[in-house]
Each structure stands twice: as structure tokens, then as C-alpha cells.
CSV table of C-alpha atoms and ligand atoms in Angstrom, one decimal:
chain,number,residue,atom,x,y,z
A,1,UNK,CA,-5.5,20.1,2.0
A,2,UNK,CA,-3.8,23.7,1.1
A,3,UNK,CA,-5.6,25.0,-1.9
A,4,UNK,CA,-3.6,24.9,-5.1
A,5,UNK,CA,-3.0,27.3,-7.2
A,6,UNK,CA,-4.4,28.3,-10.3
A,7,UNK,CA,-7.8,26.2,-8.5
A,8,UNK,CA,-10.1,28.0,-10.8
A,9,UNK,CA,-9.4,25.0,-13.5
A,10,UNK,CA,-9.1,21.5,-12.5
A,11,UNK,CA,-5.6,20.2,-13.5
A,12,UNK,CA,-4.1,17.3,-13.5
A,13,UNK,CA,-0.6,17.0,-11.3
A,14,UNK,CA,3.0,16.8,-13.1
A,15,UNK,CA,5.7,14.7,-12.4
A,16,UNK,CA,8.5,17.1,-11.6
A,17,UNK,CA,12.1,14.6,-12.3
A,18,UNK,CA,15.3,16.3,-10.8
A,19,UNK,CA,18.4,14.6,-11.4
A,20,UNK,CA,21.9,15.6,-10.5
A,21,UNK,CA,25.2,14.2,-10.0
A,22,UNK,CA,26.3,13.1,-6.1
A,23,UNK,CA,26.7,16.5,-4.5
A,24,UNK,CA,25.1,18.7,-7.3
A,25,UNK,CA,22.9,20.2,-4.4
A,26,UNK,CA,19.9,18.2,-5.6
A,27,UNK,CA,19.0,17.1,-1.6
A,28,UNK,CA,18.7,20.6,-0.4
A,29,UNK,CA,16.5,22.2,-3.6
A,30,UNK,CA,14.2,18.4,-3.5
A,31,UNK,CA,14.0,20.0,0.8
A,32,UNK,CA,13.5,23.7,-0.2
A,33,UNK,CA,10.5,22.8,-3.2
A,34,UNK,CA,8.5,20.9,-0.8
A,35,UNK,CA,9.0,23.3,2.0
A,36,UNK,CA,7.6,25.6,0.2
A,37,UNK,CA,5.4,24.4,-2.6
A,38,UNK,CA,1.9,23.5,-1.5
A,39,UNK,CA,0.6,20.3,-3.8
A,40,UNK,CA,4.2,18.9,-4.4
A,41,UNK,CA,5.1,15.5,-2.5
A,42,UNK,CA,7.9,13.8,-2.5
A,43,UNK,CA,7.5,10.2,-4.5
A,44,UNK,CA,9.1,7.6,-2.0
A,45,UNK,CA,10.7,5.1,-4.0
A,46,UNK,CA,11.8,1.1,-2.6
A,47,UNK,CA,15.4,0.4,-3.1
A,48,UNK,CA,17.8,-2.6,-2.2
A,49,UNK,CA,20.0,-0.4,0.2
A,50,UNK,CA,20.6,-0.7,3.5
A,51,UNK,CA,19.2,2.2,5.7
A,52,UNK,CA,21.8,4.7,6.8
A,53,UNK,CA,21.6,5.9,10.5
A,54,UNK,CA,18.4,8.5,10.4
A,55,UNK,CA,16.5,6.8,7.2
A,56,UNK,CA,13.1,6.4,8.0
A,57,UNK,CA,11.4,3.3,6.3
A,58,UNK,CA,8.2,5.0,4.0
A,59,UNK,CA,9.4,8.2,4.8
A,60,UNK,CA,13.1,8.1,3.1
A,61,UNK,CA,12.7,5.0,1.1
A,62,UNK,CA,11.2,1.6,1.2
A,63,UNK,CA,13.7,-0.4,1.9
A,64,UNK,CA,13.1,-4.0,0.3
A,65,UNK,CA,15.3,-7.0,-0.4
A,66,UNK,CA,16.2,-8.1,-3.9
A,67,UNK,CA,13.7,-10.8,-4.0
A,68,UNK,CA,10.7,-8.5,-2.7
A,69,UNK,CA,11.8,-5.8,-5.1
A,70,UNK,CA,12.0,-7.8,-8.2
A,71,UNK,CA,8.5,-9.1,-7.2
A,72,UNK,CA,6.8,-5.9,-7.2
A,73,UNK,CA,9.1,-5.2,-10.6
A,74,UNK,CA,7.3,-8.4,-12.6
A,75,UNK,CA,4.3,-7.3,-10.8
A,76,UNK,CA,3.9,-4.0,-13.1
A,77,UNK,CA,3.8,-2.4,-9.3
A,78,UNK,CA,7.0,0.1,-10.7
A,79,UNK,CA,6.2,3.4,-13.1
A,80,UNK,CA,10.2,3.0,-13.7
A,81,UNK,CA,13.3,1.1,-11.9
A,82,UNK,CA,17.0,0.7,-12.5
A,83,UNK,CA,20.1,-0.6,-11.0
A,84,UNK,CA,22.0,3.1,-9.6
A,85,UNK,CA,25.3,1.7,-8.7
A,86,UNK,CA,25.1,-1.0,-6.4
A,87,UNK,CA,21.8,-1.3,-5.7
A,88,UNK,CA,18.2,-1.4,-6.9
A,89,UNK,CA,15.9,1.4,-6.7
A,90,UNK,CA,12.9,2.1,-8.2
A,91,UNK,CA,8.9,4.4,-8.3
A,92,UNK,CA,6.2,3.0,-6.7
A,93,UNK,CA,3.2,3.5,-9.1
A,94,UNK,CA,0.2,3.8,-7.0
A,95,UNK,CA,0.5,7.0,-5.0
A,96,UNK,CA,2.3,9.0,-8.4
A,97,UNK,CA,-1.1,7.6,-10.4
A,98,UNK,CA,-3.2,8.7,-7.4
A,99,UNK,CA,-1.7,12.1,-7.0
A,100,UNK,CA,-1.6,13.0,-10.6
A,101,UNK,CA,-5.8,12.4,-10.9
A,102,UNK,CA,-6.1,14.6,-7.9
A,103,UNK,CA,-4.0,17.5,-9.5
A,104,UNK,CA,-1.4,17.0,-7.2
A,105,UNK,CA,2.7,17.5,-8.5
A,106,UNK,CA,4.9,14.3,-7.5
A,107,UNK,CA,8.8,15.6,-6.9
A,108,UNK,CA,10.9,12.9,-8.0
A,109,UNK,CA,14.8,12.6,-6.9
A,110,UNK,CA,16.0,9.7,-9.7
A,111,UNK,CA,18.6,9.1,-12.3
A,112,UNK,CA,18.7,9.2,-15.7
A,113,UNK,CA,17.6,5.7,-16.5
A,114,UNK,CA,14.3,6.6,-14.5
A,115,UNK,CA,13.8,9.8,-16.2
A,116,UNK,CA,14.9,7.9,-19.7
A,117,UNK,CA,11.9,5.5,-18.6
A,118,UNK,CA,9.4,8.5,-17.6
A,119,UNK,CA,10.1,10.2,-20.9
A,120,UNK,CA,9.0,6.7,-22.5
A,121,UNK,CA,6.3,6.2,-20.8
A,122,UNK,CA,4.5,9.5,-19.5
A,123,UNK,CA,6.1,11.6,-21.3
A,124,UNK,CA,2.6,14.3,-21.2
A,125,UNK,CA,3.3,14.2,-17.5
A,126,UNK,CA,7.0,14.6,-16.9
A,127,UNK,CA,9.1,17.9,-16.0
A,128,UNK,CA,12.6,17.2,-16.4
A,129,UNK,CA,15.3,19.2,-14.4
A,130,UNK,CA,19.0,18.5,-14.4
A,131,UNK,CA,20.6,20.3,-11.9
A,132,UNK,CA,25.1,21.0,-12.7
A,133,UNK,CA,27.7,21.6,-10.4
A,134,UNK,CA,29.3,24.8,-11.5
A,135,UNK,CA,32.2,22.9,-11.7
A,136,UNK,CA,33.9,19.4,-10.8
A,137,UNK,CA,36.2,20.8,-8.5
A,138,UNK,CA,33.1,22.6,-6.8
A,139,UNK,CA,31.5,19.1,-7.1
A,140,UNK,CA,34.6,17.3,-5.3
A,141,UNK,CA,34.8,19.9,-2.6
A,142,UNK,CA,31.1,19.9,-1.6
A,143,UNK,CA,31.5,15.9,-1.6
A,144,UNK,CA,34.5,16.5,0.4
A,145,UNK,CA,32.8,19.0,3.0
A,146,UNK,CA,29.9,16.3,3.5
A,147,UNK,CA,32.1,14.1,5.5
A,148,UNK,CA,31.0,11.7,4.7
A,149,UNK,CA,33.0,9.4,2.6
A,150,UNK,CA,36.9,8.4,2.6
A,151,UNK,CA,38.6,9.6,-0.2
A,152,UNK,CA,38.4,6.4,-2.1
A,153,UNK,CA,34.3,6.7,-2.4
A,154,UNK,CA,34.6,10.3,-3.1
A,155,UNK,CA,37.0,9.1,-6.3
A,156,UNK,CA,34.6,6.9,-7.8
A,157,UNK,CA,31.4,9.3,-7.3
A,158,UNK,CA,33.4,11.9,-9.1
A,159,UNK,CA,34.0,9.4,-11.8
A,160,UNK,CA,29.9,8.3,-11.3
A,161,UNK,CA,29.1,12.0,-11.7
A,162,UNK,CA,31.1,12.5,-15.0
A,163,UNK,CA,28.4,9.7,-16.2
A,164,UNK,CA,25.6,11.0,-14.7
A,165,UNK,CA,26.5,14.5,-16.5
A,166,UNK,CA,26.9,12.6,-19.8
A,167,UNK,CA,23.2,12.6,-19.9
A,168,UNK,CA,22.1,16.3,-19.5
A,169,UNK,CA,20.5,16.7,-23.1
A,170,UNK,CA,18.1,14.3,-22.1
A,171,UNK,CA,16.7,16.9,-19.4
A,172,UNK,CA,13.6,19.5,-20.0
A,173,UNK,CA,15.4,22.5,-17.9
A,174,UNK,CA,19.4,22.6,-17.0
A,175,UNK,CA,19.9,24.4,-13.9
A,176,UNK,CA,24.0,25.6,-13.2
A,177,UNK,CA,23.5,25.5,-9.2
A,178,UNK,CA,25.9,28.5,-8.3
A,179,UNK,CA,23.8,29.8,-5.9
A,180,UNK,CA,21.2,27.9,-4.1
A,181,UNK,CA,18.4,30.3,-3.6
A,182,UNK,CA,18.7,31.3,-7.1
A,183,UNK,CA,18.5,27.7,-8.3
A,184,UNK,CA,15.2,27.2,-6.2
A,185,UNK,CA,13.8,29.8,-7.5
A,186,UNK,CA,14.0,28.6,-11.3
A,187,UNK,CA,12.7,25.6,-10.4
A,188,UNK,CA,9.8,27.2,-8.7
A,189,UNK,CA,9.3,28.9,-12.0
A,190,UNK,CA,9.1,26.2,-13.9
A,191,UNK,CA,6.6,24.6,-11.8
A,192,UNK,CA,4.4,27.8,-12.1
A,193,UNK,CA,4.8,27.5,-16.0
A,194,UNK,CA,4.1,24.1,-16.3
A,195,UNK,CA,1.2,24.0,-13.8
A,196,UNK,CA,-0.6,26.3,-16.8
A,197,UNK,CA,0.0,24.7,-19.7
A,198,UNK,CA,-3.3,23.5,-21.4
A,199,UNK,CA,-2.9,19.8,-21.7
A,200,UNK,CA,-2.7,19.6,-17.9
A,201,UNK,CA,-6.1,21.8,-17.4
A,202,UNK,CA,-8.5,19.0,-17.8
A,203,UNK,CA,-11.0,21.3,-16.7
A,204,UNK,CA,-10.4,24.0,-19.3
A,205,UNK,CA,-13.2,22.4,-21.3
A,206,UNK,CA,-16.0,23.1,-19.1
A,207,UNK,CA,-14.5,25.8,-17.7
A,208,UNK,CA,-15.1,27.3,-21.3
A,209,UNK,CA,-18.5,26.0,-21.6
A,210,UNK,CA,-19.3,27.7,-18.6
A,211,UNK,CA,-18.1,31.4,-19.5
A,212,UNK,CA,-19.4,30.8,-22.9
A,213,UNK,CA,-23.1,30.3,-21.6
A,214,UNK,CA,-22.5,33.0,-19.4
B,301,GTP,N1,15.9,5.4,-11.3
B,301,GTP,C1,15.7,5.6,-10.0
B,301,GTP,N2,16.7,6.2,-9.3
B,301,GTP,C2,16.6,6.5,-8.0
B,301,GTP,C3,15.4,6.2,-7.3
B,301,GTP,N3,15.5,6.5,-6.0
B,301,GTP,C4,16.7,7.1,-5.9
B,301,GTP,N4,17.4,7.0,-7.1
B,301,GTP,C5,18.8,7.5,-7.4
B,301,GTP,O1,19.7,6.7,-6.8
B,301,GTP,C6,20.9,7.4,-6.5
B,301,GTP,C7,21.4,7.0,-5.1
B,301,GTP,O2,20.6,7.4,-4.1
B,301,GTP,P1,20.9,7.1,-2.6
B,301,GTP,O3,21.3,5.7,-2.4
B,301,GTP,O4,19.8,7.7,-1.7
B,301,GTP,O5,22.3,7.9,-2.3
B,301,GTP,P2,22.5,9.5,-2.2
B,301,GTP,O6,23.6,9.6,-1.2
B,301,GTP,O7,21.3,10.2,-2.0
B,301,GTP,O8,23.1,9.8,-3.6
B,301,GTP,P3,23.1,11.2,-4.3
B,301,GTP,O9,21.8,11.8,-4.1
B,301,GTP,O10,23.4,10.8,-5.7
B,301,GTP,O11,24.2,11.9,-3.6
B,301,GTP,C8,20.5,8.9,-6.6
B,301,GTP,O12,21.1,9.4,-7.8
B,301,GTP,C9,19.0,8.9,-6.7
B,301,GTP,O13,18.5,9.9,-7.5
B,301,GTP,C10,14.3,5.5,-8.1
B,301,GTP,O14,13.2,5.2,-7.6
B,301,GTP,N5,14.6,5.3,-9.4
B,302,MG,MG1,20.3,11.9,-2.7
């Protein structure tokens, strides 16, 4: 395992949330982070939809069918879950409660009902980033320049990202993505903030017994 930083105190991991409207850029910063971020993995969540050409089951998603997913739902097996659109998608618990002990940072790419449900439940945990478009016409041409949609799909995201948007307040950090390297940057510096704060370094406590008796 890389070391972590900051390894002189024991920590425990953060849940690092970004959201963004369809075509915000959130993809390619969720790529850069763990590219370049040593301790940050990506949380793979199960969801309802079909696998596009090049999805990897466990590696993209887990892809599940209603039944199995509402299963694991009843089960408690979900830290959150909510119907995006047309399908189901939602966190598996186990490796986010398993990474967090071990002071490792989860990077989650989920909407705003999952964050709303994070902020409910773990909040002490949770890093919040919304990411804007630095405009919808930017939003629309990016969606356009992705190829992949008709025009009618492309309509109705743009009216999905106008809802998705509504809920920005609800966000720790807003990030206006103008320019991609800049936007990756700020979120790297929040992570370096947030790894430090004190209620994360569990091991502050004998950390400070230790200097104290020298
Ligand atoms: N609440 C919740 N939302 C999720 C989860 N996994 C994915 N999503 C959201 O579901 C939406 C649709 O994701 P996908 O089906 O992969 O489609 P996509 O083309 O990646 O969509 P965009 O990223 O919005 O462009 C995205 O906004 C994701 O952030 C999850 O586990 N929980
Ligand atoms: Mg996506």
C-alpha cells in the first residue's frame, strides 16, 4: 500500500461526494483524483442499468436486477440509494465502512439524493463537492461534443441538469469547472484540508500522550 500522507497520526478516511450535472466534467476530475491521489478509491456502486459497451462489472458498476437490488436495499447492505432517472443505483456499504477504519478516502460519483442521505447519516465523514458548468450553453455543447446522444436525450439531460443544479446549497465546496486542471486542483486541496482536520485524527490522542511524556 502507498503510504498516506500526514502518516504520523492515524486517521480515519473521508468520504469525498462529487456531484454534478450530466456533462459538468465530473468523469474526468472523479479519473484525474484517483490518478493522482494515493489512499482515494473509487466506491463502486450496484445499479439497475444495463452495461454500456466497455462497462466492466465490479469495476464500473455492479450491475443487478431490480429484484437483487431491492434485496440488498431491505437487507441494510446500502449506506444510501435512489432512483437517478430511470434506474436504481445505489453504495455498497461494506468496502466504504472498511476503507474508512483503515484511513483510507472513498471518492464517490452520486447525486444529490445520495449525498442528501450521506449528510443524514455520516455526516462527520462526508466531503461534499458540487462541481457547475460555467454555463448551460457550455453544458449543452460538451453534451453535444460527447456524441453520444441524439438530440432528444441531450434535451431532457439539459432539463435533468437544471434539477440537478437546483440542489447546489446542499454541497460543502462549489467548484465553477472553467478550466479542468484548475478544478482538480481545488479539489485536491480540499482533500489536503480535510485529511487534517482533528475529528478525523483518531490518533491525535496518543499521539499527544506520547510527546507529552517525552
Ligand atoms: N444516489 C446515487 N447516485 C448514483 C450512484 N451511482 C451513480 N449515481 C448517479 O447516477 C447518475 C447516472 O449515472 P450513469 O448511469 O453512470 O450515467 P452517466 O452517463 O455517468 O451520467 P452522468 O455522469 O450524469 O453524465 C449520475 O448522476 C451518477 O452520479 C449511487 O450509488 N447512488
Ligand atoms: Mg457519470
Amino acid at each position: 500500500m502507498p503510504t498516506l500522507p500526514y502518516s504520523a497520526v492515524r486517521r480515519r478516511g473521508l468520504m469525498l461526494v462529487l456531484s454534478a450535472p450530466s456533462g459538468g466534467g465530473k468523469s474526468t476530475i472523479a479519473r484525474a483524483l484517483l490518478e493522482r491521489e494515493p489512499g482515494l478509491s473509487l466506491s463502486v456502486s450496484v445499479t439497475t442499468r444495463k452495461p454500456r459497451p466497455g462497462e466492466i462489472e465490479g469495476i464500473h458498476y455492479f450491475f443487478r436486477t431490480v429484484e437483487e437490488f431491492d434485496v440488498m436495499a431491505a437487507k441494510g447492505d446500502m449506506l444510501e440509494y435512489a432512483q437517478v432517472f430511470d434506474n436504481r443505483y445505489g453504495t455498497p456499504r461494506g468496502p466504504v465502512e472498511n476503507a474508512l477504519t483503515e484511513g483510507r478516502d472513498v471518492l464517490f460519483d452520486i447525486d444529490w439524493q445520495g449525498n442528501r442521505q450521506l449528510a443524514d447519516n455520516a455526516r462527520p465523514d462526508l466531503v461534499s463537492v458540487f462541481i457547475l458548468p460555467p454555463s448551460l450553453g457550455e453544458l449543452e455543447r460538451r453534451l453535444t461534443d460527447r456524441n453520444q446522444d441524439g438530440p432528444d436525450v441531450i434535451a431532457r439531460r439539459m432539463a435533468e441538469a437544471a434539477d440537478e443544479i437546483s440542489h447546489w446549497a446542499e454541497y460543502d465546496y462549489v467548484i465553477v469547472n472553467t478550466n479542468l486542471e484548475e478544478s482538480i486542483a481545488a479539489v485536491q486541496a480540499i482533500l489536503r484540508a480535510e485529511r487534517l482536520k482533528r475529528v478525523r485524527r483518531v490518533g491525535l490522542d496518543g499521539f499527544i500522550d506520547g510527546i507529552l511524556k517525552g
